[in-house]
Coordinates of C-alpha atoms in Angstrom, one line a residue:
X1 CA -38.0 39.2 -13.0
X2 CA -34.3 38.2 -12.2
X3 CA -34.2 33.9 -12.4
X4 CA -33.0 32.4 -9.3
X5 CA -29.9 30.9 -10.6
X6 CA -29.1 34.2 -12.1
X7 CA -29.8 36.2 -8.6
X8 CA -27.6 33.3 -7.2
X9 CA -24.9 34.8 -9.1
X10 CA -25.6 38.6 -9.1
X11 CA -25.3 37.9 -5.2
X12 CA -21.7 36.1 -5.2
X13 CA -20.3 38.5 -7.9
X14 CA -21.1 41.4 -5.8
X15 CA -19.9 39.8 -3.1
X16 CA -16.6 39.1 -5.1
X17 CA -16.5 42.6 -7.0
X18 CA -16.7 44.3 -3.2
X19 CA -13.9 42.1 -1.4
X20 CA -11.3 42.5 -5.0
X21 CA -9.4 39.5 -4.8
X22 CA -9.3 38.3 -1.2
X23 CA -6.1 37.6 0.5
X24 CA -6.3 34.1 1.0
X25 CA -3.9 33.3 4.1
X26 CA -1.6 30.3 4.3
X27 CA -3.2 26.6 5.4
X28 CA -2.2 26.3 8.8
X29 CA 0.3 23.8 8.9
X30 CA -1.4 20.1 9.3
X31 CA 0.4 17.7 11.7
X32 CA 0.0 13.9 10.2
X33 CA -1.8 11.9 8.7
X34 CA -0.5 13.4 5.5
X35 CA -3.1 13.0 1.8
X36 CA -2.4 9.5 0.6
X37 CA -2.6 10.2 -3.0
X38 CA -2.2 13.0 -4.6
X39 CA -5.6 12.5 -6.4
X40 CA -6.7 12.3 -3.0
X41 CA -5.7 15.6 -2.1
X42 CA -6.8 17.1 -5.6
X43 CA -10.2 16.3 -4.4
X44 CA -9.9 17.4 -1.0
X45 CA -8.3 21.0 -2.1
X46 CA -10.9 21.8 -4.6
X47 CA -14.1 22.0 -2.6
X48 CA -12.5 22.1 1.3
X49 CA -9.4 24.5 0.8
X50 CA -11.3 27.5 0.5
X51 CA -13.2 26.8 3.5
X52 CA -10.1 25.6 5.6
X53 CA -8.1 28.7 3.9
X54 CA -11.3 30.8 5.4
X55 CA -12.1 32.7 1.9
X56 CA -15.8 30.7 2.6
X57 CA -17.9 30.1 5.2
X58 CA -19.8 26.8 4.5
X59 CA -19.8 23.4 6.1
X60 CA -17.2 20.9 4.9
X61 CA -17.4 18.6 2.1
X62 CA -15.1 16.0 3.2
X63 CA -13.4 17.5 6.1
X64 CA -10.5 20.1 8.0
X65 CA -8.2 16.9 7.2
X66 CA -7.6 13.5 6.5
X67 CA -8.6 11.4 9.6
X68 CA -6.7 8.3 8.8
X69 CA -3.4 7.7 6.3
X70 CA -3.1 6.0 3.9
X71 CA -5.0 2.4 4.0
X72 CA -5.4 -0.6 1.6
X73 CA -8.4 -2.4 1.8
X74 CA -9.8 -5.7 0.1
X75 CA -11.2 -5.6 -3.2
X76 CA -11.3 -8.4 -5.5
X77 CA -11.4 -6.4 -9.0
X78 CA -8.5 -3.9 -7.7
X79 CA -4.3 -4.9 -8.1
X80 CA -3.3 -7.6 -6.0
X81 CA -7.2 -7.7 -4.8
X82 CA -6.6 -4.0 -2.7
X83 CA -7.1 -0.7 -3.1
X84 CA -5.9 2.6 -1.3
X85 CA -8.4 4.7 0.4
X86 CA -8.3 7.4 2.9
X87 CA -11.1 8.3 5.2
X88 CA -12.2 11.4 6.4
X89 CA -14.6 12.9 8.7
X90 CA -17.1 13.1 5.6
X91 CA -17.0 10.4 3.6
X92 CA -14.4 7.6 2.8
X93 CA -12.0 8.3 -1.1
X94 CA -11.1 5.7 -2.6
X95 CA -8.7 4.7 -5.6
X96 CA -10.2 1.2 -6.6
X97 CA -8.5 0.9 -10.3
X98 CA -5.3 3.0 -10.5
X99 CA -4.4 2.2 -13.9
X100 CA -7.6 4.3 -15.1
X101 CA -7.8 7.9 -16.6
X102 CA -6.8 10.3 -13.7
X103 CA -8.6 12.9 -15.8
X104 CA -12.1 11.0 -14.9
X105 CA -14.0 12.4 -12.6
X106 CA -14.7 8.8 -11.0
X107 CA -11.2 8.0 -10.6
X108 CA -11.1 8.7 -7.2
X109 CA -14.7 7.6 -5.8
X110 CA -16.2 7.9 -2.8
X111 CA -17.6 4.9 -0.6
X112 CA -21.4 3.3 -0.1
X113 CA -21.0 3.9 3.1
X114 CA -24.3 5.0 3.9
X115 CA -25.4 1.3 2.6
X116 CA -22.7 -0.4 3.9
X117 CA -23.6 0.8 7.5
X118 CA -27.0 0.4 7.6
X119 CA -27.4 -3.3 6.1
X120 CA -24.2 -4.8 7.9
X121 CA -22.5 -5.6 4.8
X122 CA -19.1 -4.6 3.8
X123 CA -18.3 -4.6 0.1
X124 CA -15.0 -6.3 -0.7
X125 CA -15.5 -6.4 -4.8
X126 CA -18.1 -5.4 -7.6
X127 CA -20.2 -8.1 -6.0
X128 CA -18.8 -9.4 -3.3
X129 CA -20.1 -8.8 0.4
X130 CA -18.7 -9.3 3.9
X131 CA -21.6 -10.3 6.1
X132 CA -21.4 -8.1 9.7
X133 CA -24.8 -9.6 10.9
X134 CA -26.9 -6.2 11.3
X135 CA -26.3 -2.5 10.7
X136 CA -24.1 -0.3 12.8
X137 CA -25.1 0.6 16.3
X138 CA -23.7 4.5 15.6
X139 CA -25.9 7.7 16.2
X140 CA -26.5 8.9 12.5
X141 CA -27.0 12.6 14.5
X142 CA -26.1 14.7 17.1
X143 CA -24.3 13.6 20.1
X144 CA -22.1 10.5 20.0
X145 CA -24.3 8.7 22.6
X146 CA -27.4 9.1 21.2
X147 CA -29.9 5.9 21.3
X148 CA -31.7 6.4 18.4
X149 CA -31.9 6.7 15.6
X150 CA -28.6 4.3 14.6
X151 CA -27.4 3.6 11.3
X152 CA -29.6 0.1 11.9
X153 CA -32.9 1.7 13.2
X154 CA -32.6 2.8 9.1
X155 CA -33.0 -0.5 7.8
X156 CA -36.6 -0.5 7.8
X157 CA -36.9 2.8 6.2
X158 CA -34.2 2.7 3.2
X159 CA -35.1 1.5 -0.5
X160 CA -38.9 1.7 0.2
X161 CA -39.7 3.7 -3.2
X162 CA -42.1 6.3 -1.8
X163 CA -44.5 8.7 -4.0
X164 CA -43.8 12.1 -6.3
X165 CA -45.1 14.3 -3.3
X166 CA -43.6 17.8 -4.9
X167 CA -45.7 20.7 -3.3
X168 CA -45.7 19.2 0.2
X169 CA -44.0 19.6 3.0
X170 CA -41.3 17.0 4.9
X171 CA -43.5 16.5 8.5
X172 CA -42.8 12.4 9.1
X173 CA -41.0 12.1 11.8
X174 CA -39.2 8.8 13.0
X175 CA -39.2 7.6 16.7
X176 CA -38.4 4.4 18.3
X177 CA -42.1 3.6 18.7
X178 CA -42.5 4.1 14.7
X179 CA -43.8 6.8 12.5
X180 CA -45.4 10.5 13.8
X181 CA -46.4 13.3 12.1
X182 CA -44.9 16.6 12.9
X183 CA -47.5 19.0 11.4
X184 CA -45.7 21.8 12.7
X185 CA -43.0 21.6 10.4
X186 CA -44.8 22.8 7.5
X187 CA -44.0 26.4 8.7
X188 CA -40.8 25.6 7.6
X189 CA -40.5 27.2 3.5
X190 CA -36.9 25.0 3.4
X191 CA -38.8 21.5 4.4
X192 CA -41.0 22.2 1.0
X193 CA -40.6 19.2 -1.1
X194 CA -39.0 20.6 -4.6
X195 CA -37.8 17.5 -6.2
X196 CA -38.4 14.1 -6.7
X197 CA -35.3 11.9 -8.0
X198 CA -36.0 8.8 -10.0
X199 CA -33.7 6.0 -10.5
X200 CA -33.3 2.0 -11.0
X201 CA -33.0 1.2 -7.5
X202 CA -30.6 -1.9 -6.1
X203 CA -33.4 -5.1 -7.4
X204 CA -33.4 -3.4 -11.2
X205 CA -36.6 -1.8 -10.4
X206 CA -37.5 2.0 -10.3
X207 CA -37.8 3.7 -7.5
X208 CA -37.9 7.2 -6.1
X209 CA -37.5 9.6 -3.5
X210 CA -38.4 13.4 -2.7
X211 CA -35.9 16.2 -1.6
X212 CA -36.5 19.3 0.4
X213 CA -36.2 22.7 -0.7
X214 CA -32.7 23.3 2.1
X215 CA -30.9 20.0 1.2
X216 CA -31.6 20.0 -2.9
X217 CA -30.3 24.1 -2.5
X218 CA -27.2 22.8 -0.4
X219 CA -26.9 20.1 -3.3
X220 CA -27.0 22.2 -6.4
X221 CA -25.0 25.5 -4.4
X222 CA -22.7 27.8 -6.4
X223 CA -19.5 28.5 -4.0
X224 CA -15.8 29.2 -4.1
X225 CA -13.7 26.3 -5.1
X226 CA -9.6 26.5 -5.1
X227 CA -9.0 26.3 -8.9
X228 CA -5.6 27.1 -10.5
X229 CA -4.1 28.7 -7.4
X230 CA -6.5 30.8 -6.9
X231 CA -10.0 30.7 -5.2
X232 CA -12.6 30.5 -8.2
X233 CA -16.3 30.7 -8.1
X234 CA -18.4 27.6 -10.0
X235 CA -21.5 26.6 -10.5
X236 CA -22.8 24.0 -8.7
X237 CA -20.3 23.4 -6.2
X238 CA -19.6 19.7 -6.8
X239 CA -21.6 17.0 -7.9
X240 CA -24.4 16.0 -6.0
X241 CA -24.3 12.4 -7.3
X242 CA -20.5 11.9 -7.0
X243 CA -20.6 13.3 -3.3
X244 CA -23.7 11.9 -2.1
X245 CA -25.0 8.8 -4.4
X246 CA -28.7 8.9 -5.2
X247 CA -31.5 9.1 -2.3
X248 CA -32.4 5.9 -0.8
X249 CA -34.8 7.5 1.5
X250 CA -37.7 10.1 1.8
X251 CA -36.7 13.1 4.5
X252 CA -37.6 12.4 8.1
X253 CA -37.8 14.4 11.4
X254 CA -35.7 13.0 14.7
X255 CA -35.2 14.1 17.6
X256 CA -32.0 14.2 19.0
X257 CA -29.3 15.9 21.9
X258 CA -27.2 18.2 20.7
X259 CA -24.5 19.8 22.8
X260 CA -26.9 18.0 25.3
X261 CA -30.2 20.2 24.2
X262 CA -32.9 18.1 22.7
X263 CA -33.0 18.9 19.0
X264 CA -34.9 18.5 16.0
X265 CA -33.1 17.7 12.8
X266 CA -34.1 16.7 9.3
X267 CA -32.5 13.3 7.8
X268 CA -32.0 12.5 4.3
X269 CA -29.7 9.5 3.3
X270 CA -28.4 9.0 0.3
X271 CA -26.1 6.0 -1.2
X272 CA -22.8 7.5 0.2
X273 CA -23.9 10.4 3.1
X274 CA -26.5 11.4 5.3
X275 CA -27.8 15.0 4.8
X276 CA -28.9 16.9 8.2
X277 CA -31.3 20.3 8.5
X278 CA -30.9 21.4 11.7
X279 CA -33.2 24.9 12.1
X280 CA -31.4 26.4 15.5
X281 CA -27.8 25.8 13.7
X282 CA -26.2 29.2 12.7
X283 CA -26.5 30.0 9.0
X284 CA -23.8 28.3 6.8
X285 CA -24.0 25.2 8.7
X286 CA -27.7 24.3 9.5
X287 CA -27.3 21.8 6.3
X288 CA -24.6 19.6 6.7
X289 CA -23.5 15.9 5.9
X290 CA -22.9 13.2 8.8
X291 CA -19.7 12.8 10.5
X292 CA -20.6 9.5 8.2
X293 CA -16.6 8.9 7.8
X294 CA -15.9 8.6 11.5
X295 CA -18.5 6.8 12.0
X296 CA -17.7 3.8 9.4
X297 CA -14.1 3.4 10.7
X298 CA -15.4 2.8 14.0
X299 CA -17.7 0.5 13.1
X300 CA -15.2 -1.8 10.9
X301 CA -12.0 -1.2 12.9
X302 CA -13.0 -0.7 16.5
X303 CA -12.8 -4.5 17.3
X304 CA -9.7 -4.8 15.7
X305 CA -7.3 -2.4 16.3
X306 CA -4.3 -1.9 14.5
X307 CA -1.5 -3.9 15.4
X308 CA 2.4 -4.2 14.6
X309 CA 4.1 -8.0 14.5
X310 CA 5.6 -8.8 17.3
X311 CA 9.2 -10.3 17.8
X312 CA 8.0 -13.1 19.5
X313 CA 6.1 -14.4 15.9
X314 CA 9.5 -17.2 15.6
X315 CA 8.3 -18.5 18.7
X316 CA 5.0 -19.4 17.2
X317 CA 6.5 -20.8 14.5
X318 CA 5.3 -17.6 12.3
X319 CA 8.1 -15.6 11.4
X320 CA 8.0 -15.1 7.6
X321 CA 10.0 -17.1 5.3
X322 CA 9.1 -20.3 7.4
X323 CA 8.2 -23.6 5.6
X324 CA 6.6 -26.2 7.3
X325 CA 5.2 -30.1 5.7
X326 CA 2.9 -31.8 7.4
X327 CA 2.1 -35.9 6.6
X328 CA -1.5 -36.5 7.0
X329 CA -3.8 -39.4 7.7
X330 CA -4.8 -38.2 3.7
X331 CA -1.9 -39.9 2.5
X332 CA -1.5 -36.0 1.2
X333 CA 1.3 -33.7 2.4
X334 CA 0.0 -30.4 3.9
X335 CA 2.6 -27.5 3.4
X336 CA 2.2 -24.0 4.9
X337 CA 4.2 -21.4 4.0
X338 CA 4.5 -18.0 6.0
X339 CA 5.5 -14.2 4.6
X340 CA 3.8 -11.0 5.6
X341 CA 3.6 -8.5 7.0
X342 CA 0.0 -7.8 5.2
X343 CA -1.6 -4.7 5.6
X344 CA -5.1 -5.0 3.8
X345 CA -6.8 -7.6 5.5
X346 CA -6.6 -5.4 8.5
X347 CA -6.3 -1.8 6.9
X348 CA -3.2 -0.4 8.5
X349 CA -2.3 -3.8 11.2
X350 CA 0.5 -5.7 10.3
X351 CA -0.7 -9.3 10.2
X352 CA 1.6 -12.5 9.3
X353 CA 0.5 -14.8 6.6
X354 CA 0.4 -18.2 6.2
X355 CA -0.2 -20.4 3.3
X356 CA -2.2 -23.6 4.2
X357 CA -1.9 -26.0 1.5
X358 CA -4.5 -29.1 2.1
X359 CA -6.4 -31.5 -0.5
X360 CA -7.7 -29.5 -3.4
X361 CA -8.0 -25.9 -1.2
X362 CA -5.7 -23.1 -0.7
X363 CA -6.3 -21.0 2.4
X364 CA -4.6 -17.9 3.4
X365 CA -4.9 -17.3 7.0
X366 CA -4.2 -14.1 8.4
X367 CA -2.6 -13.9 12.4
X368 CA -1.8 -11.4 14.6
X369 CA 1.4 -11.4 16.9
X370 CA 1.2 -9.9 19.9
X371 CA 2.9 -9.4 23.0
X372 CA -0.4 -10.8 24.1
X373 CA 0.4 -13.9 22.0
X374 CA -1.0 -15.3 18.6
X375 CA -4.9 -15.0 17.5
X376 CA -6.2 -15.4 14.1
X377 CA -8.1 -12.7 12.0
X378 CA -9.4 -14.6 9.6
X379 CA -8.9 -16.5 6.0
X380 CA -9.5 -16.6 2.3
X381 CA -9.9 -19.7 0.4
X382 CA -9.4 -20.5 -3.0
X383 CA -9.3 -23.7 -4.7
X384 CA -5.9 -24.9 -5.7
X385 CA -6.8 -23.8 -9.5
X386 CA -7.3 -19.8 -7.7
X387 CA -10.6 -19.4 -7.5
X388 CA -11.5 -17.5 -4.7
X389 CA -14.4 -19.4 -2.1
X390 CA -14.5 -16.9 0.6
X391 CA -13.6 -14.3 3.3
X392 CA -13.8 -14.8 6.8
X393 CA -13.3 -13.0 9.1
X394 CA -13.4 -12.3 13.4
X395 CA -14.5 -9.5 15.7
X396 CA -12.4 -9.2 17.7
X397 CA -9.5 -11.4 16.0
X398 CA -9.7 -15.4 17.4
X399 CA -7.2 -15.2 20.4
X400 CA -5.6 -18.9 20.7
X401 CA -3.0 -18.4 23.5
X402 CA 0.0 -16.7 24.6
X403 CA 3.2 -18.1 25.6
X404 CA 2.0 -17.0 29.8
X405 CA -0.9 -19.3 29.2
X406 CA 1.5 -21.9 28.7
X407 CA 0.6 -23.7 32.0
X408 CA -0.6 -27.0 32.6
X409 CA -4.7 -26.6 33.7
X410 CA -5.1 -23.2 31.6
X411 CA -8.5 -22.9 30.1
X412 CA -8.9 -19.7 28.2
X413 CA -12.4 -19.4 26.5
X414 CA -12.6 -16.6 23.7
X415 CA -16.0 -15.3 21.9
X416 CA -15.7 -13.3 18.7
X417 CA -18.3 -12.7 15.7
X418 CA -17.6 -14.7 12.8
X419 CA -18.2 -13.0 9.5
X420 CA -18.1 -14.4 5.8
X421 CA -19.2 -13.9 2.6
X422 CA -20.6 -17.0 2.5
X423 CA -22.8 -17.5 5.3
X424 CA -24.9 -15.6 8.1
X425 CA -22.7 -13.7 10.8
X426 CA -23.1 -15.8 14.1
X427 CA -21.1 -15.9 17.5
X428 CA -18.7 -18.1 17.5
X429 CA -16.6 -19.8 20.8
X430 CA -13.4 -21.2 21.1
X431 CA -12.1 -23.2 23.9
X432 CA -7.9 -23.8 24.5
X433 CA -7.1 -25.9 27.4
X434 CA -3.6 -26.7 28.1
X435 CA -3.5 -30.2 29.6
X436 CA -0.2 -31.1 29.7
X437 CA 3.8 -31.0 28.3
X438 CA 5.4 -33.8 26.9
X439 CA 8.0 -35.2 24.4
X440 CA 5.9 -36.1 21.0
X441 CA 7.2 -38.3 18.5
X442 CA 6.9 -37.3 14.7
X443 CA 8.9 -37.7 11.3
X444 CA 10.6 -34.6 11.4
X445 CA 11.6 -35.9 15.1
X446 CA 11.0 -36.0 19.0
X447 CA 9.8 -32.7 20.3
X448 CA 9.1 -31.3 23.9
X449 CA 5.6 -30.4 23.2
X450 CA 2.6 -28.8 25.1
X451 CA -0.6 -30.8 24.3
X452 CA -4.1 -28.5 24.2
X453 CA -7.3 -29.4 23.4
X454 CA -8.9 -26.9 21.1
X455 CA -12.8 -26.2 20.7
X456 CA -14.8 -24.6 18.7
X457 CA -18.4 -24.0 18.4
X458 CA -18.6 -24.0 15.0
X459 CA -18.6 -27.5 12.7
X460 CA -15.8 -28.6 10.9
X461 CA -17.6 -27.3 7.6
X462 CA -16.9 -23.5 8.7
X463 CA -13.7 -23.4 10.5
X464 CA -9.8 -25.1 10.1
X465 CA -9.3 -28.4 11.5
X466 CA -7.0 -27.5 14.1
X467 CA -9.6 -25.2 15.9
X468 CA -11.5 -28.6 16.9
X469 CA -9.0 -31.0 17.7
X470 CA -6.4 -32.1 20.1
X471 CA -3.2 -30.3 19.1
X472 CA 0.7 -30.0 20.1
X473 CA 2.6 -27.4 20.1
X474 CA 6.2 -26.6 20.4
X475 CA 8.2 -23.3 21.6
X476 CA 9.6 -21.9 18.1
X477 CA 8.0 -24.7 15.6
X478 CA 4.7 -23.8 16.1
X479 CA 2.1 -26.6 15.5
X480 CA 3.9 -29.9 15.4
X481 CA 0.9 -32.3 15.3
X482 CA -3.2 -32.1 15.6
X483 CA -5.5 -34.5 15.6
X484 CA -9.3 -34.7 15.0
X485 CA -11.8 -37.6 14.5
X486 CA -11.6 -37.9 10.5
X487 CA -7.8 -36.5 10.2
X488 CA -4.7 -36.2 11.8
X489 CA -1.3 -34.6 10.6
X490 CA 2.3 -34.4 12.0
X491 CA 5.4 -32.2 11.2
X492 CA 7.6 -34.0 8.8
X493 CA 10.3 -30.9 7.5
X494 CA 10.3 -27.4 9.1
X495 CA 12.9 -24.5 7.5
X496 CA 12.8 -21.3 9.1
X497 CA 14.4 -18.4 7.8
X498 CA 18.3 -18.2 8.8

């Protein structure tokens, strides 16, 4: 009796033996975005070359080619608190400590993104966690405007340790009314459940999960990789636990459209992908993993586009290398200081930066300059000393006003979602109202000033004090004055760049 592994190789050697060594035809040439690392592409080249060279006919690992360029992200333990990653229809690479070995096999990793989308959180360190409020609303199958199931309508089902069920077939199937059984499905020899995978799951307890016969094959596949030049077969493929992260789920029947044709497909998702079995699909591609890369950038970028800084930032008194001091009813001078552009609060916007110097904090807002006008993405805090408080920040980014809403009577009402590491996401609103031009008297001098009455729904406690007060503001200085009911400030030295 020939083992399976063994006839798994007898099979591919043959198959080898018969075609000699194939002619493996150029890449066609790939128009931008280009790898951003050549790690990156190391990766990439290994497992998808030989499919895009078409020497193998498999689905793709990460994907035909990089979706986005190169990006840095937020991460507290990385250099300078970012890290480069690249995203790609499959999955998300990442290079979060580049001073490691490059010979590791987890120097490049690949993102939580299965986690990350169905809780809402966004992980920006080791153990730090941007709150998004709920899971994404994104199809985790078939067509793009699918209702269910979403990335949320998981939620309920992940890290819920289930069983050892080996012997048995996968039949649950999920629906929007809650759990059926598709008895039917048992036909099936590749729903057969052949593993079960135990681990210390995410609260430091065990837990553990079964895998079908068609996913834990796809999982531990020989295949041709691109090795040394050449295509070269290996055994397994890649590694399951790199690629995909452990299961956080038992398999599940959905029903979905496809091409527009209601479906059936098998789920499975695991820490960093989603596995699919879809029956009617052709062989080589009835298992596949989720378009799960496409669908996180939409879901963290879609409300803030990326943006370039505009020439108008002097106007608003942000054009980097400004230095403004305010006095303050503190008795303590307030200095911010702008630079930028940043390009990893926002992966791949240009944002200006300001340094906001008040009492015993240190915030770093981050602003976008538009022709539109000015609106604020968001902050970091720290304490004076450096140590970091928290990350805020707003989809879409806080609009305040644009040098056309200038106009006495203007009311221009903005609502955005605020999201922090510190505290629940929630709606927030923000009122401008421009009520009236004047001359304003402060130490740095008497300036033609347009007064607007800012308010926010949010307490002082969770936002800057300008966003709830009465505040002036000058063509090419920026703020010159704000006032609230504990505080008050006024321009005292301004020094823009010459």
């Amino acid at each position: 009796m020939v083992h399976s592994r063994s006839l798994r190789w007898l099979v591919l050697l043959i198959l080898v033996g018969v075609l000699g060594q194939p002619s493996v035809p150029p890449l066609p040439a790939r128009a931008e975005p280009l790898f951003a690392d050549p790690a990156f592409a190391a990766r990439w080249e290994y497992v998808d070359r030989p499919v895009a060279a078409g020497v193998t006919e498999r689905s793709w690992i990460w994907g035909p080619a990089p979706l986005s360029g190169a990006l840095t992200e937020r991460y507290q333990e990385s250099p300078q608190r970012a890290r480069l990653v690249q995203y790609f229809d499959k999955g998300r690479m990442e290079l979060t400590r580049p001073a490691g070995d490059p010979s590791s096999p987890w120097y490049v990793t690949g993102g939580l993104l299965t986690r990350e989308l169905v809780s809402g959180t966004i992980q920006l360190g080791d153990e730090l966690f941007l709150n998004a409020g709920s899971g994404a609303r994104i199809p985790i199958a078939g067509d793009p405007d699918n209702p269910f199931p979403t990335y949320a309508d998981l939620a309920t089902v992940v890290d819920r340790t289930q069983p050892d069920r080996t012997g048995q077939a996968a039949t649950s199937w999920l629906t929007p009314e809650g759990w059926r059984e598709r008895s039917e499905a048992a036909s099936d020899p590749g729903v057969a459940l052949v593993r079960y995978v135990s681990y210390t799951g995410p609260v430091g307890t065990p837990v553990g999960y079964n895998i079908p016969q068609v996913f834990w094959a796809f999982m531990t596949q020989p295949g041709l990789v691109w090795q040394d030049g050449a295509p070269t077969l290996v055994d397994p493929l890649f590694d399951w636990l790199f690629v995909l992260g452990y299961p956080i789920a038992d398999p599940f029947w959905v029903q979905v459209r496809l091409r527009g044709e209601p479906t059936w497909v098998l789920v499975q998702p695991f820490e960093r992908r989603i596995l699919t079995y879809t029956p009617s699909n052709p062989p080589g591609w009835q298992v596949e993993m989720g378009n799960i890369g496409q669908h996180y950038w939409r879901w963290r970028y879609q409300l803030t586009p990326t943006v370039r800084v505009h020439p108008s930032a002097g106007y608003f008194g942000m054009q980097p290398g400004t230095r403004a001091v305010f006095a303050s009813s503190s008795r303590l001078d307030e200095t911010w200081l702008v630079s930028g552009p940043n390009r990893s609060f926002i992966a791949g916007s240009e944002l200006v930066v300001r340094e906001e110097l008040r009492g015993s904090s240190r915030w770093i807002t981050y602003w976008a300059v538009t022709e539109n006008g000015i609106a604020l993405c968001g902050w970091e805090r720290f304490t004076r000393a450096g140590t970091f408080i928290e990350t805020v920040v707003f989809w879409p980014a806080l609009r305040l006003f644009g040098a056309g809403d200038l106009i006495e009577g203007t009311v221009r009402e903005t609502s955005v979602t605020y999201l922090s590491t510190r505290v629940t996401a929630h709606t927030l609103a923000l009122r401008v109202q421009v009520d009236e031009q004047t001359l304003v008297s402060t130490p740095y001098g008497v300036v033609p000033a347009w007064r607007l009455t800012v308010q926010s729904s949010d307490p002082p406690t969770l936002v800057l004090s300008y966003l709830n007060s009465t505040l002036w503001f000058s063509p090419n200085l920026g703020i010159i004055q704000w006032t609230t009911n504990q505080y008050a400030a006024q321009l005292r030295e301004f020094t823009a760049p010459s």
